[in-house]
mmCIF file with all atom_site columns, C-alpha atoms in Angstrom:
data_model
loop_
_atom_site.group_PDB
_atom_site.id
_atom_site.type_symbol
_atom_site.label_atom_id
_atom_site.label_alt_id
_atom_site.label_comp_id
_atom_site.label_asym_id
_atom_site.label_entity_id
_atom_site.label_seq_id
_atom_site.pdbx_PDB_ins_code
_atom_site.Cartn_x
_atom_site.Cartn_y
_atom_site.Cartn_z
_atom_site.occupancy
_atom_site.B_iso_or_equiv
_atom_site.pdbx_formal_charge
_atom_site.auth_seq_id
_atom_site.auth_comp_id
_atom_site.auth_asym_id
_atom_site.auth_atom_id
_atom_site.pdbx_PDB_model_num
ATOM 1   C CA . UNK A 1 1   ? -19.621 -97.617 -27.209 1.00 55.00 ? 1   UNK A CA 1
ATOM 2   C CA . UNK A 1 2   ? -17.801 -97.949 -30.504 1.00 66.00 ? 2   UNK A CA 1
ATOM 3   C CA . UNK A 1 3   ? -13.580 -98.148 -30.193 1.00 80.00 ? 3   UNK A CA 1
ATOM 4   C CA . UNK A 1 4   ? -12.372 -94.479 -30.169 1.00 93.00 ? 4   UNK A CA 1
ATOM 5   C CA . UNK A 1 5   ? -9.260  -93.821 -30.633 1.00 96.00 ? 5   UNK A CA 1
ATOM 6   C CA . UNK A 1 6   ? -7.029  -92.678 -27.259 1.00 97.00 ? 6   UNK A CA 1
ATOM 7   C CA . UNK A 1 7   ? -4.409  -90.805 -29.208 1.00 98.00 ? 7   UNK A CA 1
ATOM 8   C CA . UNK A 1 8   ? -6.226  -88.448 -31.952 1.00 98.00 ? 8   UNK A CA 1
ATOM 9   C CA . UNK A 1 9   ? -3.941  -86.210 -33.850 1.00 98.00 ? 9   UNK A CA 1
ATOM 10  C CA . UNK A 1 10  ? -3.653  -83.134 -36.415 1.00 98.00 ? 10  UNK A CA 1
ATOM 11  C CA . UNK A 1 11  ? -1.691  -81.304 -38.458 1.00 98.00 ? 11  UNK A CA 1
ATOM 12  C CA . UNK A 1 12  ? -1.489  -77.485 -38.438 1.00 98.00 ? 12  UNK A CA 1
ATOM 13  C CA . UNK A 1 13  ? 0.829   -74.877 -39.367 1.00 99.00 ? 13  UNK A CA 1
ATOM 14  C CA . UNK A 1 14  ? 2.366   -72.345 -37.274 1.00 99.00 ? 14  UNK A CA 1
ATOM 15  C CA . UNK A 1 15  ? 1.287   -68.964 -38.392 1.00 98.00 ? 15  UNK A CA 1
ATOM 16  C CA . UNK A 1 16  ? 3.357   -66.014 -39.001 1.00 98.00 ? 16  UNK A CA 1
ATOM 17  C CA . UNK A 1 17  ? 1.017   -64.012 -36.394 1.00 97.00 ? 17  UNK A CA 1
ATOM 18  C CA . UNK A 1 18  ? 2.062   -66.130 -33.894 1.00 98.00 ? 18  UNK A CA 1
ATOM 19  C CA . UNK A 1 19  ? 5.708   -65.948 -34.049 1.00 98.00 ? 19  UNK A CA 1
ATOM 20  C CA . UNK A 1 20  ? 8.379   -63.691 -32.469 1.00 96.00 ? 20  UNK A CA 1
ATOM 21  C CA . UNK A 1 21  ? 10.791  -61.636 -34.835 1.00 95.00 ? 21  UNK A CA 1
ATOM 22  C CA . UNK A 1 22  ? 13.448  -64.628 -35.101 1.00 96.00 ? 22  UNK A CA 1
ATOM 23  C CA . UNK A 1 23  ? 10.931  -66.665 -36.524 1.00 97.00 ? 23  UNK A CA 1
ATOM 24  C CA . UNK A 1 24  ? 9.766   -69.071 -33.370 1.00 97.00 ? 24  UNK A CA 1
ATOM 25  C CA . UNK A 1 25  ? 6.388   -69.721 -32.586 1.00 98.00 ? 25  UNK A CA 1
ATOM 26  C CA . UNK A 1 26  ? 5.897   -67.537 -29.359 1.00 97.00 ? 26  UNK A CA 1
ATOM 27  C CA . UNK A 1 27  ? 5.964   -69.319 -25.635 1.00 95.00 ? 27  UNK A CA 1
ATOM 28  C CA . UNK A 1 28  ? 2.706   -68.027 -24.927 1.00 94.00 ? 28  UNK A CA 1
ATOM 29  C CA . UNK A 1 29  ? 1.031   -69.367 -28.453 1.00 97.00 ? 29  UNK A CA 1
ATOM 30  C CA . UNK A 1 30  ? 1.930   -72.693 -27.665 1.00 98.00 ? 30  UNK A CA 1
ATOM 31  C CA . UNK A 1 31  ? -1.373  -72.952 -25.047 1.00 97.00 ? 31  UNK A CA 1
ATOM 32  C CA . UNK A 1 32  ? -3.341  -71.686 -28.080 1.00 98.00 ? 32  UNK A CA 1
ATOM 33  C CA . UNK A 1 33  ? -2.281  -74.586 -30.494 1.00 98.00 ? 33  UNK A CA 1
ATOM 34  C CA . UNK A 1 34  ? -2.308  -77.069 -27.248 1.00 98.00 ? 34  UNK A CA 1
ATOM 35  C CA . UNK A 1 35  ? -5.848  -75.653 -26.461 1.00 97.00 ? 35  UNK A CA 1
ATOM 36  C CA . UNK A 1 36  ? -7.528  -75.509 -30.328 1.00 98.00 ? 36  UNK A CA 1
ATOM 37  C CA . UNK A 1 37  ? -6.007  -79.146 -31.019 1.00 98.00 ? 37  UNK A CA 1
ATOM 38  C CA . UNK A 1 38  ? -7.964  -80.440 -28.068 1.00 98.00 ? 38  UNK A CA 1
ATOM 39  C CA . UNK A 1 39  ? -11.262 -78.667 -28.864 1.00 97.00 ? 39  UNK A CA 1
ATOM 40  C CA . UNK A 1 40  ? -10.303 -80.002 -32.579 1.00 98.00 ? 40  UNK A CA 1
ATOM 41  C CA . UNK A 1 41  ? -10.407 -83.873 -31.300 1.00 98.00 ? 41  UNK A CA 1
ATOM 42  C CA . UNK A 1 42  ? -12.941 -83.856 -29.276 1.00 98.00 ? 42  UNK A CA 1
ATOM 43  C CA . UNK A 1 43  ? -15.350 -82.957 -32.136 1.00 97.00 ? 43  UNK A CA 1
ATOM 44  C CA . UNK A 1 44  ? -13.438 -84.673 -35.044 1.00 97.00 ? 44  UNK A CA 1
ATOM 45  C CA . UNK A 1 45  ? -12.927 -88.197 -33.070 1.00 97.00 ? 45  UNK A CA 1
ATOM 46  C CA . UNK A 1 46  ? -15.064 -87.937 -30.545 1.00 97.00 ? 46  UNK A CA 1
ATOM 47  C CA . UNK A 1 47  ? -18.306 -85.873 -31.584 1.00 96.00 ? 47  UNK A CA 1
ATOM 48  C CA . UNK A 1 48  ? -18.369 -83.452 -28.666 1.00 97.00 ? 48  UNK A CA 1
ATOM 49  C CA . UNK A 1 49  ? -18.758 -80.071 -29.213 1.00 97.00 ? 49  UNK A CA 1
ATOM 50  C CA . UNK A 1 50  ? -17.886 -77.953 -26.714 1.00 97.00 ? 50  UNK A CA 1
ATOM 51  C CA . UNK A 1 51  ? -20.138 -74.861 -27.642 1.00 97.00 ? 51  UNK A CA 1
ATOM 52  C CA . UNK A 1 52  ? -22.928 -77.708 -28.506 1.00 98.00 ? 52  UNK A CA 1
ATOM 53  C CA . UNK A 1 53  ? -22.775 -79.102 -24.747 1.00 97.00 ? 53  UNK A CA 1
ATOM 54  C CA . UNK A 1 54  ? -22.388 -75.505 -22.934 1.00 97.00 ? 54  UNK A CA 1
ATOM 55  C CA . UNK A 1 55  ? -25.611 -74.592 -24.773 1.00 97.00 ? 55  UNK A CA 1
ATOM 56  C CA . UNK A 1 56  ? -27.113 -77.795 -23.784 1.00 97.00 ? 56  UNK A CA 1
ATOM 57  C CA . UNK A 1 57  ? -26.191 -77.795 -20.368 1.00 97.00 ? 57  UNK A CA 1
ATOM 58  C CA . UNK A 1 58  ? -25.196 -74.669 -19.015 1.00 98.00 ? 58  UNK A CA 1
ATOM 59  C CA . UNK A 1 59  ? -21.872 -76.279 -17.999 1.00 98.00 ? 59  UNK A CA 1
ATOM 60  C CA . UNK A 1 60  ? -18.179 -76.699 -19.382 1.00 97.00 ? 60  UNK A CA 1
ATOM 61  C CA . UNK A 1 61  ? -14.465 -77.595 -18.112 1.00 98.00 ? 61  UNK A CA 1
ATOM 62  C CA . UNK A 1 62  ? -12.502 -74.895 -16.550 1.00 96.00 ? 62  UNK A CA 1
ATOM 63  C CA . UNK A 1 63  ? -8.782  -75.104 -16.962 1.00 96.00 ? 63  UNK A CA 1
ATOM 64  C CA . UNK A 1 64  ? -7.507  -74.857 -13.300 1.00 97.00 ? 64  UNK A CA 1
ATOM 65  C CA . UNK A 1 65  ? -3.840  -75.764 -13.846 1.00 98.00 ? 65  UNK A CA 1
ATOM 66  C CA . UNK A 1 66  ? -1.522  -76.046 -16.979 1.00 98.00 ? 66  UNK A CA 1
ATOM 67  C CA . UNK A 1 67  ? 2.337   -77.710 -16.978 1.00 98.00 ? 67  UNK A CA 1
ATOM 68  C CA . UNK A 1 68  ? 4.485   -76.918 -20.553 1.00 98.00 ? 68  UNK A CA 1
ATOM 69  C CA . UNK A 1 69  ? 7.759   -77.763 -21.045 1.00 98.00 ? 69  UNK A CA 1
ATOM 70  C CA . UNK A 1 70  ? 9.708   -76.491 -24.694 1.00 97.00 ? 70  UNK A CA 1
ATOM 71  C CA . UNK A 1 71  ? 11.994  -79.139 -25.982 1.00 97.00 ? 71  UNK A CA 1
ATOM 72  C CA . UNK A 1 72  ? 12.585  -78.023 -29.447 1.00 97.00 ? 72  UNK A CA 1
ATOM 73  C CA . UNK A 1 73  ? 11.745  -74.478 -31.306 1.00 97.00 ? 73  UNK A CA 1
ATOM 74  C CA . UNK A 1 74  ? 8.746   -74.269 -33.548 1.00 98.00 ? 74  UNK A CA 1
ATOM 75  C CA . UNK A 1 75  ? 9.270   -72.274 -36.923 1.00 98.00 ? 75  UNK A CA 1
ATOM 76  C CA . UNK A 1 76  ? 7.148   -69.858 -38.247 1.00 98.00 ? 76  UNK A CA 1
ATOM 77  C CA . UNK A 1 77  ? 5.234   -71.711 -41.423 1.00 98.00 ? 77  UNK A CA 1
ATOM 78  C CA . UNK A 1 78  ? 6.299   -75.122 -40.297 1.00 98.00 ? 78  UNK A CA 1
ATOM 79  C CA . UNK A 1 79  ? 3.820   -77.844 -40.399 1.00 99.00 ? 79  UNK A CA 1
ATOM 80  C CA . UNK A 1 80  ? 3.162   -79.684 -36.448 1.00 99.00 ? 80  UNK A CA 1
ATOM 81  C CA . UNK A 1 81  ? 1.067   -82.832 -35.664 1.00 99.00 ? 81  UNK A CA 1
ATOM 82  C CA . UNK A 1 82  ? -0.618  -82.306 -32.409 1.00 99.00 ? 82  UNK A CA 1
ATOM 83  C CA . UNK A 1 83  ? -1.870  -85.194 -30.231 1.00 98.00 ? 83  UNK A CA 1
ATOM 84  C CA . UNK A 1 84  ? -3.891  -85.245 -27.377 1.00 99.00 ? 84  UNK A CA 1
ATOM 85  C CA . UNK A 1 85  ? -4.777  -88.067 -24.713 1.00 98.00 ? 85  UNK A CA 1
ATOM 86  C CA . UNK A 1 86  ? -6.896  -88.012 -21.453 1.00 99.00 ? 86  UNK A CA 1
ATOM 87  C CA . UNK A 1 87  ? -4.623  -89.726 -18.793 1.00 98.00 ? 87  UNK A CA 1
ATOM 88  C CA . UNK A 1 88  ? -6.766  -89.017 -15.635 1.00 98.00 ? 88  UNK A CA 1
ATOM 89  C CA . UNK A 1 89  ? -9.953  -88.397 -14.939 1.00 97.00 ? 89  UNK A CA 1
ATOM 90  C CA . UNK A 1 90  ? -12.660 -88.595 -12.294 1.00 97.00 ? 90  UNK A CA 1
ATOM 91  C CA . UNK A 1 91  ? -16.099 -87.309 -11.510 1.00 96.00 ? 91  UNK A CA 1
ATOM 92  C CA . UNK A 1 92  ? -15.128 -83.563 -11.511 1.00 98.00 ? 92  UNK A CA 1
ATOM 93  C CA . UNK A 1 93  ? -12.243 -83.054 -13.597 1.00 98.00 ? 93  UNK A CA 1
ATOM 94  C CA . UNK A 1 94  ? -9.706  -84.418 -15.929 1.00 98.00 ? 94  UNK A CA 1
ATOM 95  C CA . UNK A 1 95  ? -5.975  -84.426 -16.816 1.00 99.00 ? 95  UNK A CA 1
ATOM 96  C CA . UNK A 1 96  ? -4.945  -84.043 -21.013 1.00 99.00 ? 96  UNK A CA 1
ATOM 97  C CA . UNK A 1 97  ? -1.708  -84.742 -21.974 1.00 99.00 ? 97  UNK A CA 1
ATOM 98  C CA . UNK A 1 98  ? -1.012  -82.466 -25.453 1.00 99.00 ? 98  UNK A CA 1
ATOM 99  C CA . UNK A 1 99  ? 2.276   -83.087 -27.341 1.00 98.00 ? 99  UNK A CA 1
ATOM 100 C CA . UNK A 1 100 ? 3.774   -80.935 -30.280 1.00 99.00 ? 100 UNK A CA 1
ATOM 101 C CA . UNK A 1 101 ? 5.619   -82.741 -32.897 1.00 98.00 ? 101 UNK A CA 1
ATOM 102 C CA . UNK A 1 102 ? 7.143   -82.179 -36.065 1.00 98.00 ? 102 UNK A CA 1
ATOM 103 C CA . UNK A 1 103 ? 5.294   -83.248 -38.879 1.00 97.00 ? 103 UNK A CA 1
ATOM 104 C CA . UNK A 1 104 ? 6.124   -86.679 -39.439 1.00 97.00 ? 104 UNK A CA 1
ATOM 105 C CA . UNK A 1 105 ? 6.040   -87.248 -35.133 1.00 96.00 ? 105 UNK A CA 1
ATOM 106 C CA . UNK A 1 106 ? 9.707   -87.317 -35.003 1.00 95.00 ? 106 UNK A CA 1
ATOM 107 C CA . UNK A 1 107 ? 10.587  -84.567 -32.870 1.00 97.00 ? 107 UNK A CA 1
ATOM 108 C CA . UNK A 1 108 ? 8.611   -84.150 -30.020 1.00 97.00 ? 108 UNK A CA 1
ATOM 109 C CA . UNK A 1 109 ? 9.131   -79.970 -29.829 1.00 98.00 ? 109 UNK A CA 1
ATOM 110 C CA . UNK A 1 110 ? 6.423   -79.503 -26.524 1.00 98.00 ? 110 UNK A CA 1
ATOM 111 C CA . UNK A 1 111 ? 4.501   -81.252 -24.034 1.00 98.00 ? 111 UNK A CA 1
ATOM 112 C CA . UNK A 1 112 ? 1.985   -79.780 -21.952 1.00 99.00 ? 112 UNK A CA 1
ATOM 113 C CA . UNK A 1 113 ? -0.481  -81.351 -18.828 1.00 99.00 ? 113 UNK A CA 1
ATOM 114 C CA . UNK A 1 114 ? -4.044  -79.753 -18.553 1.00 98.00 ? 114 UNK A CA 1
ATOM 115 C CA . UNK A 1 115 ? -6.494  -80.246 -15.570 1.00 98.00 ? 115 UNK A CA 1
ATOM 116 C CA . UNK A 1 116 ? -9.808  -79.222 -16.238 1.00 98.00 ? 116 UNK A CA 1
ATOM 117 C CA . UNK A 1 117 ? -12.575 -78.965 -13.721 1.00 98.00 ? 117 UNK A CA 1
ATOM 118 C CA . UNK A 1 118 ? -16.329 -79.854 -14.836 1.00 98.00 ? 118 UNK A CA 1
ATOM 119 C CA . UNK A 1 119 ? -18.410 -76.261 -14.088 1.00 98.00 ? 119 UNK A CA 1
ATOM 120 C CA . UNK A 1 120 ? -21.954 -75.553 -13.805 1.00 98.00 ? 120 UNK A CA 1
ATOM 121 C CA . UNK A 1 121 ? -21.503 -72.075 -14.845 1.00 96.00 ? 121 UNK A CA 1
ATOM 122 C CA . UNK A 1 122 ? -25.269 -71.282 -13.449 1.00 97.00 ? 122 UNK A CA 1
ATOM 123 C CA . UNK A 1 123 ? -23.892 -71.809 -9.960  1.00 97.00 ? 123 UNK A CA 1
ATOM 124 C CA . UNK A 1 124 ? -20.011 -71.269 -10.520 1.00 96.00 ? 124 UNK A CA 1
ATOM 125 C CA . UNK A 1 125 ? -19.557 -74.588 -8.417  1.00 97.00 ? 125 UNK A CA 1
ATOM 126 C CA . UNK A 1 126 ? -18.097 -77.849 -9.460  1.00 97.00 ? 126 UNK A CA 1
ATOM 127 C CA . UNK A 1 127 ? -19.872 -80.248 -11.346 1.00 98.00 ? 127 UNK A CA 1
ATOM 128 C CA . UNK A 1 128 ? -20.175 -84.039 -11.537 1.00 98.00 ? 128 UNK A CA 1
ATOM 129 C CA . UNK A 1 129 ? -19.526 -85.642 -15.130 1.00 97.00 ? 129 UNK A CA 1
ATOM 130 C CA . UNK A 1 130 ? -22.721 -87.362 -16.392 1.00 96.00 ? 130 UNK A CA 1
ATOM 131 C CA . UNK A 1 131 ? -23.114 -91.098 -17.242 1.00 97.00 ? 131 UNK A CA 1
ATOM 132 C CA . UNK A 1 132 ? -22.821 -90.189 -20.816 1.00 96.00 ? 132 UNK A CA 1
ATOM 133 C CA . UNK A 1 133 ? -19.486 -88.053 -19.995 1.00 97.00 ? 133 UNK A CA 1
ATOM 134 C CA . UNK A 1 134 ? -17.937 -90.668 -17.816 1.00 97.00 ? 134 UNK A CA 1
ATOM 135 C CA . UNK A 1 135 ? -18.606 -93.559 -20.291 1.00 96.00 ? 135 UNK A CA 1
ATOM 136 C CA . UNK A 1 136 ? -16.822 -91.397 -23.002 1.00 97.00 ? 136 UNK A CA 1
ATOM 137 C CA . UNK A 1 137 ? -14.143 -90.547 -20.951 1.00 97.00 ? 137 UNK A CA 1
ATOM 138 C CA . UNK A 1 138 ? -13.603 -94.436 -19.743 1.00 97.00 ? 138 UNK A CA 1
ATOM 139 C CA . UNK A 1 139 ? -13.489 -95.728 -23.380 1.00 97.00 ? 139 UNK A CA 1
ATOM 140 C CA . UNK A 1 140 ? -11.026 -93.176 -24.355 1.00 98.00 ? 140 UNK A CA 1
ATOM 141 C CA . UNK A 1 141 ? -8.773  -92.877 -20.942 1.00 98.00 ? 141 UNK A CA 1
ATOM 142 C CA . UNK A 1 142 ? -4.881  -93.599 -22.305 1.00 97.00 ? 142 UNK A CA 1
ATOM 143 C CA . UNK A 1 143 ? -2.929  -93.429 -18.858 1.00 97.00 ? 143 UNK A CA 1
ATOM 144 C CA . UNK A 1 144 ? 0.779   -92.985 -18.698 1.00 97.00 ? 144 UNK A CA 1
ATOM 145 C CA . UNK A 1 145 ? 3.432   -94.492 -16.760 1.00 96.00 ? 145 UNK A CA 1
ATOM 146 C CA . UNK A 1 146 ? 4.797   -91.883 -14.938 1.00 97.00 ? 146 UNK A CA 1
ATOM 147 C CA . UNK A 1 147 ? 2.925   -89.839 -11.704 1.00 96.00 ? 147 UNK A CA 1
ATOM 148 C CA . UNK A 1 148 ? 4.062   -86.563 -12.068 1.00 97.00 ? 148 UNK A CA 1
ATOM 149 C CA . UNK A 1 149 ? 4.903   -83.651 -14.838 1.00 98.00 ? 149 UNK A CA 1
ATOM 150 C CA . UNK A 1 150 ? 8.542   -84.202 -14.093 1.00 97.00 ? 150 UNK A CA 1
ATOM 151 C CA . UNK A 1 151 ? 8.121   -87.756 -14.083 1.00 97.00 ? 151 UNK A CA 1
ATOM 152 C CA . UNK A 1 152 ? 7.238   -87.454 -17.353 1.00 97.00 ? 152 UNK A CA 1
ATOM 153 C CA . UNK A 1 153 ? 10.047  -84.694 -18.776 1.00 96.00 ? 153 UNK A CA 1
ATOM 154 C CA . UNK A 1 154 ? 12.529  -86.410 -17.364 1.00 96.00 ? 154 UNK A CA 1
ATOM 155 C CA . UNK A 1 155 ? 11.303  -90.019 -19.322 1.00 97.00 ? 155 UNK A CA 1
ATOM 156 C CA . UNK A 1 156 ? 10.301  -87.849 -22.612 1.00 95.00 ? 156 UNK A CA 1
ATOM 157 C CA . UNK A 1 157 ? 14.103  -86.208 -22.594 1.00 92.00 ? 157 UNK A CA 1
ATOM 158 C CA . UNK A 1 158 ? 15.567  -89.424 -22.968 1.00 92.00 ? 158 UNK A CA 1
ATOM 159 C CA . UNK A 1 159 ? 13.638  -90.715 -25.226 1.00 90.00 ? 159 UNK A CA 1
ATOM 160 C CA . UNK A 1 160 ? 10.689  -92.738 -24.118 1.00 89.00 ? 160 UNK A CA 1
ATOM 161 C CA . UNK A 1 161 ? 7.872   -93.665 -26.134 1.00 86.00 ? 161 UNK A CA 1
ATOM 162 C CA . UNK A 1 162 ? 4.363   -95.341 -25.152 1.00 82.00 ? 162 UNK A CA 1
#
């Protein structure tokens, strides 16, 4: 498999729809941006469409468990890079690490952790990742240095980079 990248990234802008009256992009949106950006990389970078492979297969990731922390407000109109990177992953599910930045990557305003379980949604049971799944994820798995969520606040709030 060709080099993929492990740390894809866009830019958006925060809509007025999705901010509060003082201007800040609404707690609840910031799932919606964390969740779009993914979908977003893993057809621009990676070529997988998720509506392609649900078709295909019948099957798709369930999120089962999402961990956001807010370290710096988001403006209504202002432009955000969003990154993603898989930092665990097994047969069944996976764990994607999504961080909001300012534009130019210089203020880390969010972070959020994902799991996702693999679903056949014919039987409503777990599935196991295929070969061509697993390969994918190997070649693009970009694991962190810290174990849990708070682990990883805790290094991000004073300043750690990867």
């Amino acid at each position: 498999m060709k080099d993929l990248t492990k740390l894809p990234k866009t830019t958006y802008r925060v809509r007025f729809q999705d901010c509060d009256p003082f201007g800040h992009l609404n707690n609840a949106r910031f799932l919606d941006y964390f969740l779009n950006a993914r979908e977003d990389h893993l057809l621009q970078y990676y070529g997988l469409s998720l509506d392609e492979h649900f078709k295909n297969t019948k099957k798709s990731w369930l999120s089962i468990t999402n961990q956001l922390s807010y370290f710096r407000p988001v403006m209504v109109s202002e432009m955000i890079s969003i990154q993603s990177r898989l930092i665990r992953m097994d047969n069944r599910s996976a764990t994607v690490e999504v961080s909001m930045f300012d534009e130019s990557q210089s203020v880390l305003k969010a972070v959020c952790w994902m799991r996702v379980m693999y679903v056949d949604t014919l039987t409503g049971k777990a599935a196991q990742h295929d070969e061509s799944l697993m390969e994918l994820f190997s070649s693009v798995l970009n694991p962190i240095g810290q174990n849990t969520f708070e682990e990883r606040n805790a290094f991000l709030l004073k300043g750690g980079k990867d």
